[in-house]
PDB file of C-alpha atoms in Angstrom:
ATOM      1  CA  MET A   1    -102.091 -30.568  69.547  1.00 83.00           C
ATOM      2  CA  VAL A   2     -99.456 -31.711  72.017  1.00 94.00           C
ATOM      3  CA  GLU A   3     -98.971 -29.792  75.280  1.00 96.00           C
ATOM      4  CA  ILE A   4     -95.474 -28.300  75.569  1.00 97.00           C
ATOM      5  CA  LYS A   5     -94.080 -27.482  79.007  1.00 96.00           C
ATOM      6  CA  GLY A   6     -90.943 -25.787  80.199  1.00 96.00           C
ATOM      7  CA  VAL A   7     -89.384 -27.822  83.024  1.00 95.00           C
ATOM      8  CA  SER A   8     -86.266 -27.851  85.158  1.00 94.00           C
ATOM      9  CA  SER A   9     -83.034 -28.753  83.424  1.00 90.00           C
ATOM     10  CA  GLU A  10     -82.719 -31.515  86.040  1.00 88.00           C
ATOM     11  CA  THR A  11     -85.944 -33.229  84.956  1.00 88.00           C
ATOM     12  CA  GLU A  12     -86.051 -37.018  85.198  1.00 85.00           C
ATOM     13  CA  LEU A  13     -85.530 -38.872  81.916  1.00 84.00           C
ATOM     14  CA  ALA A  14     -86.072 -42.437  83.154  1.00 80.00           C
ATOM     15  CA  ASP A  15     -88.823 -44.479  81.492  1.00 81.00           C
ATOM     16  CA  ARG A  16     -89.636 -41.754  78.991  1.00 88.00           C
ATOM     17  CA  THR A  17     -89.055 -41.107  75.325  1.00 96.00           C
ATOM     18  CA  VAL A  18     -86.162 -38.691  74.842  1.00 97.00           C
ATOM     19  CA  ILE A  19     -86.019 -36.714  71.599  1.00 98.00           C
ATOM     20  CA  ILE A  20     -82.482 -35.918  70.443  1.00 98.00           C
ATOM     21  CA  GLY A  21     -80.796 -34.890  67.224  1.00 98.00           C
ATOM     22  CA  ALA A  22     -77.820 -35.914  65.129  1.00 98.00           C
ATOM     23  CA  MET A  23     -76.201 -34.280  62.148  1.00 96.00           C
ATOM     24  CA  SER A  24     -74.765 -35.894  59.050  1.00 94.00           C
ATOM     25  CA  SER A  25     -71.715 -38.034  59.838  1.00 89.00           C
ATOM     26  CA  LEU A  26     -73.502 -38.975  63.088  1.00 95.00           C
ATOM     27  CA  THR A  27     -72.390 -35.952  65.061  1.00 96.00           C
ATOM     28  CA  PRO A  28     -74.835 -35.532  67.961  1.00 97.00           C
ATOM     29  CA  ALA A  29     -76.494 -32.142  68.323  1.00 97.00           C
ATOM     30  CA  PRO A  30     -75.505 -30.041  71.352  1.00 96.00           C
ATOM     31  CA  GLY A  31     -77.304 -31.441  74.374  1.00 95.00           C
ATOM     32  CA  SER A  32     -77.839 -34.825  72.727  1.00 96.00           C
ATOM     33  CA  GLU A  33     -74.335 -36.243  73.257  1.00 96.00           C
ATOM     34  CA  ASP A  34     -74.967 -38.326  76.397  1.00 95.00           C
ATOM     35  CA  ILE A  35     -78.124 -40.041  75.155  1.00 96.00           C
ATOM     36  CA  PHE A  36     -76.734 -40.565  71.645  1.00 97.00           C
ATOM     37  CA  GLY A  37     -73.656 -42.211  73.137  1.00 96.00           C
ATOM     38  CA  GLN A  38     -75.866 -44.862  74.757  1.00 96.00           C
ATOM     39  CA  ILE A  39     -77.190 -46.166  71.424  1.00 97.00           C
ATOM     40  CA  ASP A  40     -75.706 -49.435  70.226  1.00 96.00           C
ATOM     41  CA  GLN A  41     -73.568 -48.707  67.157  1.00 95.00           C
ATOM     42  CA  ARG A  42     -74.709 -51.994  65.602  1.00 96.00           C
ATOM     43  CA  LEU A  43     -78.295 -50.739  65.650  1.00 97.00           C
ATOM     44  CA  ILE A  44     -77.268 -47.489  63.997  1.00 96.00           C
ATOM     45  CA  ASP A  45     -75.377 -49.378  61.289  1.00 95.00           C
ATOM     46  CA  ALA A  46     -78.233 -51.834  60.693  1.00 97.00           C
ATOM     47  CA  SER A  47     -80.824 -49.057  60.447  1.00 96.00           C
ATOM     48  CA  GLY A  48     -78.912 -47.047  57.869  1.00 96.00           C
ATOM     49  CA  PHE A  49     -79.347 -43.918  59.964  1.00 97.00           C
ATOM     50  CA  GLU A  50     -76.752 -41.296  58.996  1.00 97.00           C
ATOM     51  CA  GLY A  51     -78.172 -38.104  60.486  1.00 97.00           C
ATOM     52  CA  LYS A  52     -79.537 -36.882  57.177  1.00 96.00           C
ATOM     53  CA  ALA A  53     -82.468 -34.488  57.231  1.00 96.00           C
ATOM     54  CA  GLY A  54     -85.743 -36.402  57.493  1.00 95.00           C
ATOM     55  CA  GLN A  55     -84.206 -39.579  58.928  1.00 97.00           C
ATOM     56  CA  ILE A  56     -85.511 -40.996  62.212  1.00 98.00           C
ATOM     57  CA  LEU A  57     -84.077 -43.697  64.455  1.00 98.00           C
ATOM     58  CA  THR A  58     -85.849 -45.151  67.482  1.00 97.00           C
ATOM     59  CA  ALA A  59     -83.529 -46.960  69.872  1.00 97.00           C
ATOM     60  CA  PRO A  60     -83.411 -48.237  73.462  1.00 96.00           C
ATOM     61  CA  VAL A  61     -81.193 -46.280  75.853  1.00 95.00           C
ATOM     62  CA  GLN A  62     -80.600 -46.367  79.601  1.00 91.00           C
ATOM     63  CA  ALA A  63     -83.320 -43.776  80.259  1.00 81.00           C
ATOM     64  CA  GLY A  64     -85.916 -45.573  78.146  1.00 92.00           C
ATOM     65  CA  ILE A  65     -86.387 -44.886  74.441  1.00 96.00           C
ATOM     66  CA  ALA A  66     -84.585 -42.353  72.263  1.00 97.00           C
ATOM     67  CA  VAL A  67     -86.055 -40.880  69.108  1.00 98.00           C
ATOM     68  CA  VAL A  68     -83.139 -39.532  67.084  1.00 98.00           C
ATOM     69  CA  VAL A  69     -83.943 -37.131  64.263  1.00 98.00           C
ATOM     70  CA  GLY A  70     -81.588 -36.256  61.453  1.00 97.00           C
ATOM     71  CA  LEU A  71     -80.628 -32.584  61.197  1.00 97.00           C
ATOM     72  CA  GLY A  72     -78.587 -32.773  58.012  1.00 96.00           C
ATOM     73  CA  ASP A  73     -75.280 -31.049  57.335  1.00 96.00           C
ATOM     74  CA  GLU A  74     -76.063 -27.880  59.284  1.00 94.00           C
ATOM     75  CA  ILE A  75     -78.375 -26.965  62.145  1.00 96.00           C
ATOM     76  CA  THR A  76     -80.588 -24.090  61.064  1.00 96.00           C
ATOM     77  CA  PHE A  77     -83.914 -22.707  62.240  1.00 97.00           C
ATOM     78  CA  GLU A  78     -85.713 -24.604  59.480  1.00 97.00           C
ATOM     79  CA  SER A  79     -83.865 -27.898  59.956  1.00 96.00           C
ATOM     80  CA  LEU A  80     -84.549 -27.739  63.701  1.00 97.00           C
ATOM     81  CA  ARG A  81     -88.233 -26.997  63.152  1.00 97.00           C
ATOM     82  CA  ALA A  82     -88.626 -29.789  60.581  1.00 97.00           C
ATOM     83  CA  ALA A  83     -86.774 -32.280  62.798  1.00 97.00           C
ATOM     84  CA  SER A  84     -88.969 -31.421  65.796  1.00 98.00           C
ATOM     85  CA  GLY A  85     -92.085 -32.036  63.709  1.00 97.00           C
ATOM     86  CA  ASN A  86     -90.733 -35.383  62.519  1.00 97.00           C
ATOM     87  CA  ALA A  87     -89.821 -36.374  66.068  1.00 97.00           C
ATOM     88  CA  VAL A  88     -93.196 -35.709  67.689  1.00 97.00           C
ATOM     89  CA  ARG A  89     -94.939 -37.954  65.163  1.00 95.00           C
ATOM     90  CA  ALA A  90     -92.492 -40.782  65.913  1.00 96.00           C
ATOM     91  CA  VAL A  91     -93.047 -40.838  69.690  1.00 96.00           C
ATOM     92  CA  ARG A  92     -95.058 -43.843  70.898  1.00 94.00           C
ATOM     93  CA  THR A  93     -95.426 -42.909  74.571  1.00 93.00           C
ATOM     94  CA  LYS A  94     -97.802 -40.431  76.215  1.00 93.00           C
ATOM     95  CA  SER A  95     -95.002 -38.123  77.352  1.00 94.00           C
ATOM     96  CA  ALA A  96     -91.592 -37.213  76.030  1.00 96.00           C
ATOM     97  CA  VAL A  97     -88.609 -35.012  76.836  1.00 97.00           C
ATOM     98  CA  CYS A  98     -87.155 -33.007  73.955  1.00 98.00           C
ATOM     99  CA  LEU A  99     -83.482 -32.014  74.167  1.00 97.00           C
ATOM    100  CA  LEU A 100     -83.398 -30.195  70.826  1.00 97.00           C
ATOM    101  CA  ALA A 101     -83.954 -26.828  72.534  1.00 96.00           C
ATOM    102  CA  GLU A 102     -80.435 -27.114  73.978  1.00 95.00           C
ATOM    103  CA  VAL A 103     -78.988 -26.208  70.587  1.00 95.00           C
ATOM    104  CA  GLU A 104     -77.489 -22.698  70.757  1.00 92.00           C
ATOM    105  CA  LEU A 105     -79.084 -20.979  67.786  1.00 93.00           C
ATOM    106  CA  ASP A 106     -80.992 -17.738  67.404  1.00 94.00           C
ATOM    107  CA  GLY A 107     -84.669 -18.683  67.667  1.00 96.00           C
ATOM    108  CA  THR A 108     -84.080 -22.232  68.926  1.00 97.00           C
ATOM    109  CA  VAL A 109     -87.068 -22.330  71.288  1.00 97.00           C
ATOM    110  CA  ARG A 110     -89.401 -20.942  68.643  1.00 97.00           C
ATOM    111  CA  ALA A 111     -88.156 -23.447  66.048  1.00 97.00           C
ATOM    112  CA  VAL A 112     -88.613 -26.420  68.374  1.00 98.00           C
ATOM    113  CA  VAL A 113     -92.016 -25.297  69.691  1.00 98.00           C
ATOM    114  CA  GLU A 114     -93.322 -24.579  66.193  1.00 97.00           C
ATOM    115  CA  GLY A 115     -92.060 -27.929  64.949  1.00 97.00           C
ATOM    116  CA  LEU A 116     -93.564 -29.899  67.828  1.00 97.00           C
ATOM    117  CA  SER A 117     -96.896 -28.061  67.637  1.00 96.00           C
ATOM    118  CA  LEU A 118     -97.347 -27.948  63.876  1.00 96.00           C
ATOM    119  CA  GLY A 119     -96.110 -31.527  63.598  1.00 95.00           C
ATOM    120  CA  SER A 120     -98.602 -32.750  66.186  1.00 95.00           C
ATOM    121  CA  TYR A 121    -101.640 -31.076  64.610  1.00 93.00           C
ATOM    122  CA  GLN A 122    -104.373 -33.481  63.553  1.00 91.00           C
ATOM    123  CA  TYR A 123    -107.841 -32.700  62.254  1.00 90.00           C
ATOM    124  CA  ARG A 124    -110.015 -35.378  63.835  1.00 88.00           C
ATOM    125  CA  ALA A 125    -113.415 -33.685  64.083  1.00 87.00           C
ATOM    126  CA  TYR A 126    -115.131 -36.521  62.202  1.00 87.00           C
ATOM    127  CA  LYS A 127    -113.030 -39.416  63.495  1.00 87.00           C
ATOM    128  CA  THR A 128    -114.822 -41.881  65.770  1.00 85.00           C
ATOM    129  CA  LYS A 129    -111.951 -44.343  66.244  1.00 84.00           C
ATOM    130  CA  PRO A 130    -108.534 -43.661  67.824  1.00 82.00           C
ATOM    131  CA  ASP A 131    -106.577 -45.325  64.995  1.00 82.00           C
ATOM    132  CA  GLY A 132    -103.988 -42.942  63.594  1.00 83.00           C
ATOM    133  CA  GLU A 133    -104.258 -40.643  66.594  1.00 87.00           C
ATOM    134  CA  LEU A 134    -101.030 -39.113  67.855  1.00 88.00           C
ATOM    135  CA  LYS A 135     -99.707 -41.035  70.865  1.00 90.00           C
ATOM    136  CA  VAL A 136     -97.796 -38.329  72.700  1.00 95.00           C
ATOM    137  CA  LYS A 137     -99.790 -35.816  74.747  1.00 94.00           C
ATOM    138  CA  VAL A 138     -97.086 -33.867  76.631  1.00 96.00           C
ATOM    139  CA  VAL A 139     -93.540 -32.852  75.637  1.00 97.00           C
ATOM    140  CA  ASP A 140     -91.223 -31.317  78.246  1.00 97.00           C
ATOM    141  CA  LEU A 141     -88.447 -28.898  77.292  1.00 98.00           C
ATOM    142  CA  PRO A 142     -85.777 -28.922  80.036  1.00 96.00           C
ATOM    143  CA  GLY A 143     -84.327 -25.544  80.966  1.00 95.00           C
ATOM    144  CA  VAL A 144     -86.798 -23.574  78.851  1.00 96.00           C
ATOM    145  CA  ASP A 145     -88.910 -20.764  80.285  1.00 96.00           C
ATOM    146  CA  GLN A 146     -92.660 -21.292  79.871  1.00 97.00           C
ATOM    147  CA  ASP A 147     -93.097 -17.662  78.776  1.00 97.00           C
ATOM    148  CA  ASP A 148     -90.846 -18.291  75.765  1.00 96.00           C
ATOM    149  CA  ILE A 149     -92.905 -21.357  74.882  1.00 97.00           C
ATOM    150  CA  ASP A 150     -96.179 -19.441  75.189  1.00 96.00           C
ATOM    151  CA  LYS A 151     -94.906 -16.653  72.921  1.00 95.00           C
ATOM    152  CA  ALA A 152     -93.898 -19.181  70.278  1.00 95.00           C
ATOM    153  CA  LEU A 153     -97.316 -20.825  70.487  1.00 95.00           C
ATOM    154  CA  ILE A 154     -99.217 -17.663  69.487  1.00 91.00           C
ATOM    155  CA  GLY A 155     -98.444 -17.996  65.796  1.00 91.00           C
ATOM    156  CA  VAL A 156     -98.792 -21.784  65.903  1.00 93.00           C
ATOM    157  CA  GLU A 157    -102.278 -21.642  67.393  1.00 90.00           C
ATOM    158  CA  ALA A 158    -103.353 -19.163  64.710  1.00 88.00           C
ATOM    159  CA  THR A 159    -101.937 -21.425  62.004  1.00 93.00           C
ATOM    160  CA  ASN A 160    -103.677 -24.494  63.396  1.00 92.00           C
ATOM    161  CA  LEU A 161    -106.984 -22.619  63.685  1.00 88.00           C
ATOM    162  CA  SER A 162    -106.665 -21.723  60.003  1.00 90.00           C
ATOM    163  CA  ARG A 163    -105.918 -25.354  59.166  1.00 93.00           C
ATOM    164  CA  THR A 164    -109.032 -26.427  61.054  1.00 90.00           C
ATOM    165  CA  TRP A 165    -111.199 -23.925  59.190  1.00 88.00           C
ATOM    166  CA  THR A 166    -109.746 -25.081  55.884  1.00 90.00           C
ATOM    167  CA  SER A 167    -110.456 -28.729  56.706  1.00 91.00           C
ATOM    168  CA  THR A 168    -113.992 -28.135  58.018  1.00 88.00           C
ATOM    169  CA  PRO A 169    -116.652 -28.896  55.377  1.00 89.00           C
ATOM    170  CA  ALA A 170    -118.703 -25.918  54.150  1.00 86.00           C
ATOM    171  CA  MET A 171    -121.877 -27.336  55.701  1.00 84.00           C
ATOM    172  CA  ASP A 172    -120.293 -26.973  59.157  1.00 83.00           C
ATOM    173  CA  LYS A 173    -118.860 -23.480  58.784  1.00 85.00           C
ATOM    174  CA  ALA A 174    -121.743 -21.176  58.024  1.00 86.00           C
ATOM    175  CA  PRO A 175    -120.895 -17.462  58.406  1.00 86.00           C
ATOM    176  CA  ALA A 176    -122.680 -17.195  61.772  1.00 84.00           C
ATOM    177  CA  GLY A 177    -120.620 -20.068  63.171  1.00 83.00           C
ATOM    178  CA  ILE A 178    -117.333 -18.631  61.905  1.00 85.00           C
ATOM    179  CA  ALA A 179    -118.308 -15.248  63.373  1.00 89.00           C
ATOM    180  CA  LYS A 180    -118.773 -16.833  66.813  1.00 87.00           C
ATOM    181  CA  VAL A 181    -115.337 -18.416  66.646  1.00 85.00           C
ATOM    182  CA  ILE A 182    -113.737 -15.139  65.570  1.00 88.00           C
ATOM    183  CA  LYS A 183    -115.563 -13.311  68.380  1.00 92.00           C
ATOM    184  CA  ALA A 184    -114.332 -15.775  71.004  1.00 91.00           C
ATOM    185  CA  GLU A 185    -110.746 -15.644  69.741  1.00 87.00           C
ATOM    186  CA  ALA A 186    -110.720 -11.848  69.538  1.00 91.00           C
ATOM    187  CA  GLU A 187    -112.280 -11.359  72.969  1.00 93.00           C
ATOM    188  CA  SER A 188    -109.740 -13.725  74.524  1.00 90.00           C
ATOM    189  CA  ALA A 189    -107.106 -11.305  73.192  1.00 87.00           C
ATOM    190  CA  GLY A 190    -108.849  -8.340  74.835  1.00 94.00           C
ATOM    191  CA  LEU A 191    -110.585  -6.956  71.747  1.00 95.00           C
ATOM    192  CA  ASP A 192    -114.152  -5.652  71.555  1.00 94.00           C
ATOM    193  CA  VAL A 193    -116.198  -7.404  68.888  1.00 93.00           C
ATOM    194  CA  GLU A 194    -119.465  -6.497  67.212  1.00 92.00           C
ATOM    195  CA  ILE A 195    -121.021  -8.999  64.802  1.00 91.00           C
ATOM    196  CA  TRP A 196    -123.173  -7.564  62.039  1.00 90.00           C
ATOM    197  CA  ASP A 197    -126.131  -9.608  60.871  1.00 84.00           C
ATOM    198  CA  LEU A 198    -127.506  -9.580  57.327  1.00 84.00           C
ATOM    199  CA  ALA A 199    -129.906  -6.703  57.989  1.00 88.00           C
ATOM    200  CA  LYS A 200    -127.195  -4.487  59.455  1.00 87.00           C
TER     201      LYS A 200
END
């Protein structure tokens, strides 16, 4: 899973991938205007990008590379979360800056963090080669408090743990092994845990 960090709103964008959004009719999302304005209109026309939900455009800009995700006709919690997930999978550099959290919407930070985290999840326990591995390792959110990010990650980490358990073959998740994982997770949350064996 990608690491998400809250950074200063003045963070440097040069030589990095910048994630921005655009709505249908190519209206840039709040906070994305400057970077979107640097994209060559001929490239937008040639790509067929219209800002529709699910669309992605990668383009050179002054700062480096922009990944533009379509948000559709209206920016909602769900469209923002889906777009963030699409964006993180399209990044081809080790670090990125995401400007989608600048959208003024109730739950914006949670939507973006959930999208980035859930979208970057990969189950690679049995993979020996890096092919198909997510490129980006760190995504910075300018002007976002780290506490807000950490709160949003609680549910995401639980979801991804469940995904891992679901993907793990039965031969590698015997009850005793699952119990150890549950114990570690519960104790990290300050809970007391007692594991019962078969006899008990």
